[in-house]
Amino acid sequence: MATAVRFDTASESLDLARVVRSALILGAVQAVCVLVVSLVNRSLEGVADAALTGAVVAIGAVATIFLPARWLRVRTIDGIGAAAGIGLGAAFTFMLIDVTALQPFGVYTNRWREVGGGSNWWYHPIWWMLGAYLAWMGAWIVANRAERSPSLAGAASMIAGFVAVIGSLATIVHFPGADWNVPTFAVAMLPALALTTLVSGIAARRG
C-alpha cells in the first residue's frame, strides 16, 4: 500500500497540538455514541433497538475512520501514522470519560456486563486497538484517494457494501456467533475496511 501514497507534505498539518486536540474531540464523540447506544438499548427492543443502535454505531465508526485523516489532510506515511495516533488518543480519551462518568453512573446495561463476563473493563484494550486500526485504515484510504477523488462518499459506500456481503455470508454459513444482528455486521466492518483500503491502494497505483 505504501507505493500508492504521494510524498507531498504541502497540505498536511501534523503539529502536535492539532493531533492532541483532534484525539480529545474524537474521544468525546465516541463517548456520546456509546451513551446514546446505552439509552437506546434501555428504552427499546427488537427491530427499533437494532435499527437505531446500528445507525449510531455506523456514525461512530465513520467518524473514527475518516475524521482523523480529514482533520490532518493526510497525504503521506507520516500523516497516516499521525491519524492512527489520533485514533489511539481518542480511545484513551474515551477510557477516561468512561471510568469517570459512564461507568459510575450506570450507563451500561446487563447485556454489556454479560459480554464481558460481569466486568466493564474487558473492552478497553480492544477499544485501544480498534480505535487505532480504524483511523489507520481510514488514513490509507484518504491518502490513496487524495489525488483522484477527495470525496469519501464512494469509499464509505464500498465499506458498507463489503460489510453487507461479509456479514451476510458469515450468518448464512453459520460462522460461530454470527447472526442477523448489529454485533455481527459491526465485526464485519474490520475485514471490510481492510478490503476497501486494498482496493483504494490498487486504484491509486493504476491512476
PDB file of C-alpha atoms in Angstrom:
ATOM      1  CA  MET A   1       0.000   0.000   0.000  1.00  0.00           C
ATOM      2  CA  ALA A   2       2.898   2.349   0.652  1.00  0.00           C
ATOM      3  CA  THR A   3       3.626   2.792  -3.028  1.00  0.00           C
ATOM      4  CA  ALA A   4       0.176   4.308  -3.555  1.00  0.00           C
ATOM      5  CA  VAL A   5       0.842   7.259  -1.269  1.00  0.00           C
ATOM      6  CA  ARG A   6       2.214  10.502  -2.688  1.00  0.00           C
ATOM      7  CA  PHE A   7       5.010  12.105  -0.663  1.00  0.00           C
ATOM      8  CA  ASP A   8       3.712  15.631  -0.949  1.00  0.00           C
ATOM      9  CA  THR A   9       3.548  17.163   2.520  1.00  0.00           C
ATOM     10  CA  ALA A  10       2.417  20.611   1.412  1.00  0.00           C
ATOM     11  CA  SER A  11      -1.171  20.202   2.512  1.00  0.00           C
ATOM     12  CA  GLU A  12      -0.653  18.148   5.667  1.00  0.00           C
ATOM     13  CA  SER A  13      -0.972  19.624   9.124  1.00  0.00           C
ATOM     14  CA  LEU A  14       0.721  17.324  11.635  1.00  0.00           C
ATOM     15  CA  ASP A  15       1.550  19.613  14.540  1.00  0.00           C
ATOM     16  CA  LEU A  16       1.215  18.007  17.968  1.00  0.00           C
ATOM     17  CA  ALA A  17      -1.432  20.442  19.197  1.00  0.00           C
ATOM     18  CA  ARG A  18      -3.729  19.541  16.305  1.00  0.00           C
ATOM     19  CA  VAL A  19      -3.213  15.815  16.900  1.00  0.00           C
ATOM     20  CA  VAL A  20      -3.978  16.087  20.622  1.00  0.00           C
ATOM     21  CA  ARG A  21      -6.991  18.339  20.078  1.00  0.00           C
ATOM     22  CA  SER A  22      -8.361  16.003  17.441  1.00  0.00           C
ATOM     23  CA  ALA A  23      -7.934  12.987  19.735  1.00  0.00           C
ATOM     24  CA  LEU A  24      -9.851  14.735  22.512  1.00  0.00           C
ATOM     25  CA  ILE A  25     -12.701  15.691  20.182  1.00  0.00           C
ATOM     26  CA  LEU A  26     -12.964  12.228  18.655  1.00  0.00           C
ATOM     27  CA  GLY A  27     -12.889  10.576  22.085  1.00  0.00           C
ATOM     28  CA  ALA A  28     -15.775  12.793  23.178  1.00  0.00           C
ATOM     29  CA  VAL A  29     -17.715  11.877  20.021  1.00  0.00           C
ATOM     30  CA  GLN A  30     -17.184   8.187  20.781  1.00  0.00           C
ATOM     31  CA  ALA A  31     -18.375   8.662  24.360  1.00  0.00           C
ATOM     32  CA  VAL A  32     -21.557  10.359  23.145  1.00  0.00           C
ATOM     33  CA  CYS A  33     -22.197   7.485  20.719  1.00  0.00           C
ATOM     34  CA  VAL A  34     -21.747   4.913  23.485  1.00  0.00           C
ATOM     35  CA  LEU A  35     -24.095   6.877  25.736  1.00  0.00           C
ATOM     36  CA  VAL A  36     -26.743   7.082  23.015  1.00  0.00           C
ATOM     37  CA  VAL A  37     -26.470   3.347  22.298  1.00  0.00           C
ATOM     38  CA  SER A  38     -26.913   2.629  26.000  1.00  0.00           C
ATOM     39  CA  LEU A  39     -30.021   4.810  26.206  1.00  0.00           C
ATOM     40  CA  VAL A  40     -31.453   3.158  23.086  1.00  0.00           C
ATOM     41  CA  ASN A  41     -30.778  -0.322  24.490  1.00  0.00           C
ATOM     42  CA  ARG A  42     -32.537   0.597  27.738  1.00  0.00           C
ATOM     43  CA  SER A  43     -35.553   2.161  26.068  1.00  0.00           C
ATOM     44  CA  LEU A  44     -36.242  -0.036  23.043  1.00  0.00           C
ATOM     45  CA  GLU A  45     -36.334  -3.655  21.973  1.00  0.00           C
ATOM     46  CA  GLY A  46     -36.459  -5.671  18.773  1.00  0.00           C
ATOM     47  CA  VAL A  47     -36.188  -4.034  15.370  1.00  0.00           C
ATOM     48  CA  ALA A  48     -36.314  -0.463  16.658  1.00  0.00           C
ATOM     49  CA  ASP A  49     -33.437  -1.143  19.050  1.00  0.00           C
ATOM     50  CA  ALA A  50     -31.347  -2.828  16.355  1.00  0.00           C
ATOM     51  CA  ALA A  51     -32.022  -0.126  13.761  1.00  0.00           C
ATOM     52  CA  LEU A  52     -31.131   2.811  15.990  1.00  0.00           C
ATOM     53  CA  THR A  53     -28.164   1.027  17.526  1.00  0.00           C
ATOM     54  CA  GLY A  54     -26.869   0.182  14.066  1.00  0.00           C
ATOM     55  CA  ALA A  55     -27.234   3.776  12.928  1.00  0.00           C
ATOM     56  CA  VAL A  56     -25.330   5.166  15.911  1.00  0.00           C
ATOM     57  CA  VAL A  57     -22.598   2.525  15.592  1.00  0.00           C
ATOM     58  CA  ALA A  58     -22.238   3.408  11.907  1.00  0.00           C
ATOM     59  CA  ILE A  59     -21.933   7.118  12.708  1.00  0.00           C
ATOM     60  CA  GLY A  60     -19.285   6.451  15.340  1.00  0.00           C
ATOM     61  CA  ALA A  61     -17.368   4.128  13.034  1.00  0.00           C
ATOM     62  CA  VAL A  62     -17.372   6.574  10.105  1.00  0.00           C
ATOM     63  CA  ALA A  63     -16.201   9.370  12.403  1.00  0.00           C
ATOM     64  CA  THR A  64     -13.364   7.257  13.771  1.00  0.00           C
ATOM     65  CA  ILE A  65     -12.335   6.001  10.335  1.00  0.00           C
ATOM     66  CA  PHE A  66     -12.306   9.261   8.399  1.00  0.00           C
ATOM     67  CA  LEU A  67     -12.198  12.281  10.697  1.00  0.00           C
ATOM     68  CA  PRO A  68      -8.548  11.921  11.828  1.00  0.00           C
ATOM     69  CA  ALA A  69      -7.300  11.819   8.234  1.00  0.00           C
ATOM     70  CA  ARG A  70      -9.554  14.683   7.156  1.00  0.00           C
ATOM     71  CA  TRP A  71      -8.507  16.848  10.098  1.00  0.00           C
ATOM     72  CA  LEU A  72      -4.826  16.327   9.269  1.00  0.00           C
ATOM     73  CA  ARG A  73      -5.330  16.413   5.478  1.00  0.00           C
ATOM     74  CA  VAL A  74      -3.318  13.205   5.264  1.00  0.00           C
ATOM     75  CA  ARG A  75      -1.158  12.595   2.196  1.00  0.00           C
ATOM     76  CA  THR A  76       1.985  10.802   3.429  1.00  0.00           C
ATOM     77  CA  ILE A  77       3.173   7.918   5.590  1.00  0.00           C
ATOM     78  CA  ASP A  78       3.805  10.344   8.448  1.00  0.00           C
ATOM     79  CA  GLY A  79       0.247  11.638   8.157  1.00  0.00           C
ATOM     80  CA  ILE A  80      -1.146   8.113   8.180  1.00  0.00           C
ATOM     81  CA  GLY A  81       0.799   7.379  11.370  1.00  0.00           C
ATOM     82  CA  ALA A  82      -0.410  10.606  12.974  1.00  0.00           C
ATOM     83  CA  ALA A  83      -4.018   9.742  12.112  1.00  0.00           C
ATOM     84  CA  ALA A  84      -3.588   6.346  13.767  1.00  0.00           C
ATOM     85  CA  GLY A  85      -2.218   8.218  16.768  1.00  0.00           C
ATOM     86  CA  ILE A  86      -5.395  10.284  16.893  1.00  0.00           C
ATOM     87  CA  GLY A  87      -7.409   7.058  16.893  1.00  0.00           C
ATOM     88  CA  LEU A  88      -5.367   5.709  19.801  1.00  0.00           C
ATOM     89  CA  GLY A  89      -5.520   9.008  21.674  1.00  0.00           C
ATOM     90  CA  ALA A  90      -9.276   9.132  21.191  1.00  0.00           C
ATOM     91  CA  ALA A  91      -9.544   5.655  22.693  1.00  0.00           C
ATOM     92  CA  PHE A  92      -7.661   6.810  25.783  1.00  0.00           C
ATOM     93  CA  THR A  93      -9.853   9.906  25.978  1.00  0.00           C
ATOM     94  CA  PHE A  94     -12.940   7.718  25.841  1.00  0.00           C
ATOM     95  CA  MET A  95     -11.499   5.495  28.571  1.00  0.00           C
ATOM     96  CA  LEU A  96     -11.115   8.487  30.895  1.00  0.00           C
ATOM     97  CA  ILE A  97     -14.688   9.594  30.217  1.00  0.00           C
ATOM     98  CA  ASP A  98     -15.852   6.022  30.639  1.00  0.00           C
ATOM     99  CA  VAL A  99     -14.291   5.393  34.048  1.00  0.00           C
ATOM    100  CA  THR A 100     -15.112   8.832  35.456  1.00  0.00           C
ATOM    101  CA  ALA A 101     -18.637   9.325  34.119  1.00  0.00           C
ATOM    102  CA  LEU A 102     -20.230   6.500  32.152  1.00  0.00           C
ATOM    103  CA  GLN A 103     -19.499   3.557  34.436  1.00  0.00           C
ATOM    104  CA  PRO A 104     -20.067   5.293  37.805  1.00  0.00           C
ATOM    105  CA  PHE A 105     -23.489   6.490  36.656  1.00  0.00           C
ATOM    106  CA  GLY A 106     -24.528   3.020  35.491  1.00  0.00           C
ATOM    107  CA  VAL A 107     -24.680   3.714  31.779  1.00  0.00           C
ATOM    108  CA  TYR A 108     -24.150   0.110  30.776  1.00  0.00           C
ATOM    109  CA  THR A 109     -26.941  -2.439  30.765  1.00  0.00           C
ATOM    110  CA  ASN A 110     -26.662  -6.066  31.835  1.00  0.00           C
ATOM    111  CA  ARG A 111     -26.017  -7.013  28.218  1.00  0.00           C
ATOM    112  CA  TRP A 112     -22.691  -5.192  28.296  1.00  0.00           C
ATOM    113  CA  ARG A 113     -21.745  -6.827  31.586  1.00  0.00           C
ATOM    114  CA  GLU A 114     -22.656 -10.292  30.345  1.00  0.00           C
ATOM    115  CA  VAL A 115     -20.474  -9.937  27.243  1.00  0.00           C
ATOM    116  CA  GLY A 116     -17.533  -9.054  29.466  1.00  0.00           C
ATOM    117  CA  GLY A 117     -18.104 -11.836  31.965  1.00  0.00           C
ATOM    118  CA  GLY A 118     -19.533  -9.477  34.567  1.00  0.00           C
ATOM    119  CA  SER A 119     -16.924  -6.744  34.086  1.00  0.00           C
ATOM    120  CA  ASN A 120     -16.975  -3.463  32.208  1.00  0.00           C
ATOM    121  CA  TRP A 121     -13.172  -3.424  31.876  1.00  0.00           C
ATOM    122  CA  TRP A 122     -12.816  -6.192  29.328  1.00  0.00           C
ATOM    123  CA  TYR A 123     -13.177  -3.982  26.267  1.00  0.00           C
ATOM    124  CA  HIS A 124     -10.727  -1.164  26.992  1.00  0.00           C
ATOM    125  CA  PRO A 125      -7.664  -2.871  25.415  1.00  0.00           C
ATOM    126  CA  ILE A 126      -9.870  -3.917  22.499  1.00  0.00           C
ATOM    127  CA  TRP A 127     -11.068  -0.315  22.172  1.00  0.00           C
ATOM    128  CA  TRP A 128      -7.464   0.953  22.004  1.00  0.00           C
ATOM    129  CA  MET A 129      -6.577  -1.479  19.224  1.00  0.00           C
ATOM    130  CA  LEU A 130      -9.832  -0.861  17.394  1.00  0.00           C
ATOM    131  CA  GLY A 131      -9.532   2.922  17.514  1.00  0.00           C
ATOM    132  CA  ALA A 132      -6.000   2.889  16.135  1.00  0.00           C
ATOM    133  CA  TYR A 133      -6.884   0.336  13.450  1.00  0.00           C
ATOM    134  CA  LEU A 134      -9.950   2.208  12.179  1.00  0.00           C
ATOM    135  CA  ALA A 135      -8.156   5.547  11.977  1.00  0.00           C
ATOM    136  CA  TRP A 136      -5.091   3.918  10.405  1.00  0.00           C
ATOM    137  CA  MET A 137      -7.050   2.194   7.635  1.00  0.00           C
ATOM    138  CA  GLY A 138      -9.135   5.316   7.081  1.00  0.00           C
ATOM    139  CA  ALA A 139      -5.982   7.383   6.655  1.00  0.00           C
ATOM    140  CA  TRP A 140      -4.693   4.982   3.999  1.00  0.00           C
ATOM    141  CA  ILE A 141      -7.963   5.322   2.118  1.00  0.00           C
ATOM    142  CA  VAL A 142      -7.912   9.125   2.309  1.00  0.00           C
ATOM    143  CA  ALA A 143      -4.277   9.264   1.167  1.00  0.00           C
ATOM    144  CA  ASN A 144      -4.891   6.810  -1.667  1.00  0.00           C
ATOM    145  CA  ARG A 145      -7.896   8.752  -2.937  1.00  0.00           C
ATOM    146  CA  ALA A 146      -6.499  12.266  -2.379  1.00  0.00           C
ATOM    147  CA  GLU A 147      -5.407  12.949  -5.959  1.00  0.00           C
ATOM    148  CA  ARG A 148      -8.327  11.499  -7.871  1.00  0.00           C
ATOM    149  CA  SER A 149     -11.394  11.660  -5.593  1.00  0.00           C
ATOM    150  CA  PRO A 150     -11.267  13.755  -2.394  1.00  0.00           C
ATOM    151  CA  SER A 151     -14.913  12.878  -1.650  1.00  0.00           C
ATOM    152  CA  LEU A 152     -15.223   9.931   0.713  1.00  0.00           C
ATOM    153  CA  ALA A 153     -18.798   9.010  -0.196  1.00  0.00           C
ATOM    154  CA  GLY A 154     -17.557   6.348  -2.594  1.00  0.00           C
ATOM    155  CA  ALA A 155     -15.209   4.867  -0.012  1.00  0.00           C
ATOM    156  CA  ALA A 156     -17.922   4.824   2.654  1.00  0.00           C
ATOM    157  CA  SER A 157     -20.294   3.124   0.210  1.00  0.00           C
ATOM    158  CA  MET A 158     -17.659   0.499  -0.609  1.00  0.00           C
ATOM    159  CA  ILE A 159     -17.105  -0.227   3.082  1.00  0.00           C
ATOM    160  CA  ALA A 160     -20.867  -0.558   3.590  1.00  0.00           C
ATOM    161  CA  GLY A 161     -21.108  -2.939   0.635  1.00  0.00           C
ATOM    162  CA  PHE A 162     -18.319  -5.153   1.939  1.00  0.00           C
ATOM    163  CA  VAL A 163     -19.892  -5.110   5.408  1.00  0.00           C
ATOM    164  CA  ALA A 164     -23.218  -6.270   3.992  1.00  0.00           C
ATOM    165  CA  VAL A 165     -21.620  -9.080   1.996  1.00  0.00           C
ATOM    166  CA  ILE A 166     -19.265 -10.327   4.729  1.00  0.00           C
ATOM    167  CA  GLY A 167     -21.875 -10.101   7.493  1.00  0.00           C
ATOM    168  CA  SER A 168     -24.470 -11.874   5.389  1.00  0.00           C
ATOM    169  CA  LEU A 169     -22.085 -14.648   4.338  1.00  0.00           C
ATOM    170  CA  ALA A 170     -20.956 -15.182   7.928  1.00  0.00           C
ATOM    171  CA  THR A 171     -24.569 -15.554   9.030  1.00  0.00           C
ATOM    172  CA  ILE A 172     -25.586 -17.792   6.115  1.00  0.00           C
ATOM    173  CA  VAL A 173     -22.692 -20.227   6.631  1.00  0.00           C
ATOM    174  CA  HIS A 174     -23.279 -20.194  10.414  1.00  0.00           C
ATOM    175  CA  PHE A 175     -19.902 -18.736  11.345  1.00  0.00           C
ATOM    176  CA  PRO A 176     -19.582 -19.127  15.150  1.00  0.00           C
ATOM    177  CA  GLY A 177     -21.516 -16.324  16.843  1.00  0.00           C
ATOM    178  CA  ALA A 178     -22.742 -14.739  13.604  1.00  0.00           C
ATOM    179  CA  ASP A 179     -26.398 -13.771  13.268  1.00  0.00           C
ATOM    180  CA  TRP A 180     -28.571 -11.093  11.703  1.00  0.00           C
ATOM    181  CA  ASN A 181     -27.688  -8.514  14.339  1.00  0.00           C
ATOM    182  CA  VAL A 182     -25.654  -5.373  14.910  1.00  0.00           C
ATOM    183  CA  PRO A 183     -22.595  -7.060  16.507  1.00  0.00           C
ATOM    184  CA  THR A 184     -22.125  -9.373  13.519  1.00  0.00           C
ATOM    185  CA  PHE A 185     -22.123  -6.548  10.991  1.00  0.00           C
ATOM    186  CA  ALA A 186     -20.022  -4.346  13.258  1.00  0.00           C
ATOM    187  CA  VAL A 187     -17.332  -7.054  13.349  1.00  0.00           C
ATOM    188  CA  ALA A 188     -17.680  -7.487   9.574  1.00  0.00           C
ATOM    189  CA  MET A 189     -16.570  -3.866   9.262  1.00  0.00           C
ATOM    190  CA  LEU A 190     -12.997  -4.867  10.199  1.00  0.00           C
ATOM    191  CA  PRO A 191     -12.258  -7.048   7.136  1.00  0.00           C
ATOM    192  CA  ALA A 192     -14.463  -4.761   5.026  1.00  0.00           C
ATOM    193  CA  LEU A 193     -12.245  -1.806   5.924  1.00  0.00           C
ATOM    194  CA  ALA A 194      -9.106  -3.775   5.054  1.00  0.00           C
ATOM    195  CA  LEU A 195     -10.567  -4.752   1.667  1.00  0.00           C
ATOM    196  CA  THR A 196     -11.576  -1.160   0.909  1.00  0.00           C
ATOM    197  CA  THR A 197      -8.070   0.007   1.783  1.00  0.00           C
ATOM    198  CA  LEU A 198      -6.596  -2.611  -0.538  1.00  0.00           C
ATOM    199  CA  VAL A 199      -8.913  -1.616  -3.393  1.00  0.00           C
ATOM    200  CA  SER A 200      -8.139   2.087  -2.923  1.00  0.00           C
ATOM    201  CA  GLY A 201      -4.411   1.351  -2.984  1.00  0.00           C
ATOM    202  CA  ILE A 202      -4.675  -0.643  -6.217  1.00  0.00           C
ATOM    203  CA  ALA A 203      -6.754   2.114  -7.820  1.00  0.00           C
ATOM    204  CA  ALA A 204      -4.244   4.778  -6.759  1.00  0.00           C
ATOM    205  CA  ARG A 205      -1.308   2.865  -8.251  1.00  0.00           C
ATOM    206  CA  ARG A 206      -3.158   2.396 -11.520  1.00  0.00           C
ATOM    207  CA  GLY A 207      -4.056   6.090 -11.593  1.00  0.00           C
TER     208      GLY A 207
END
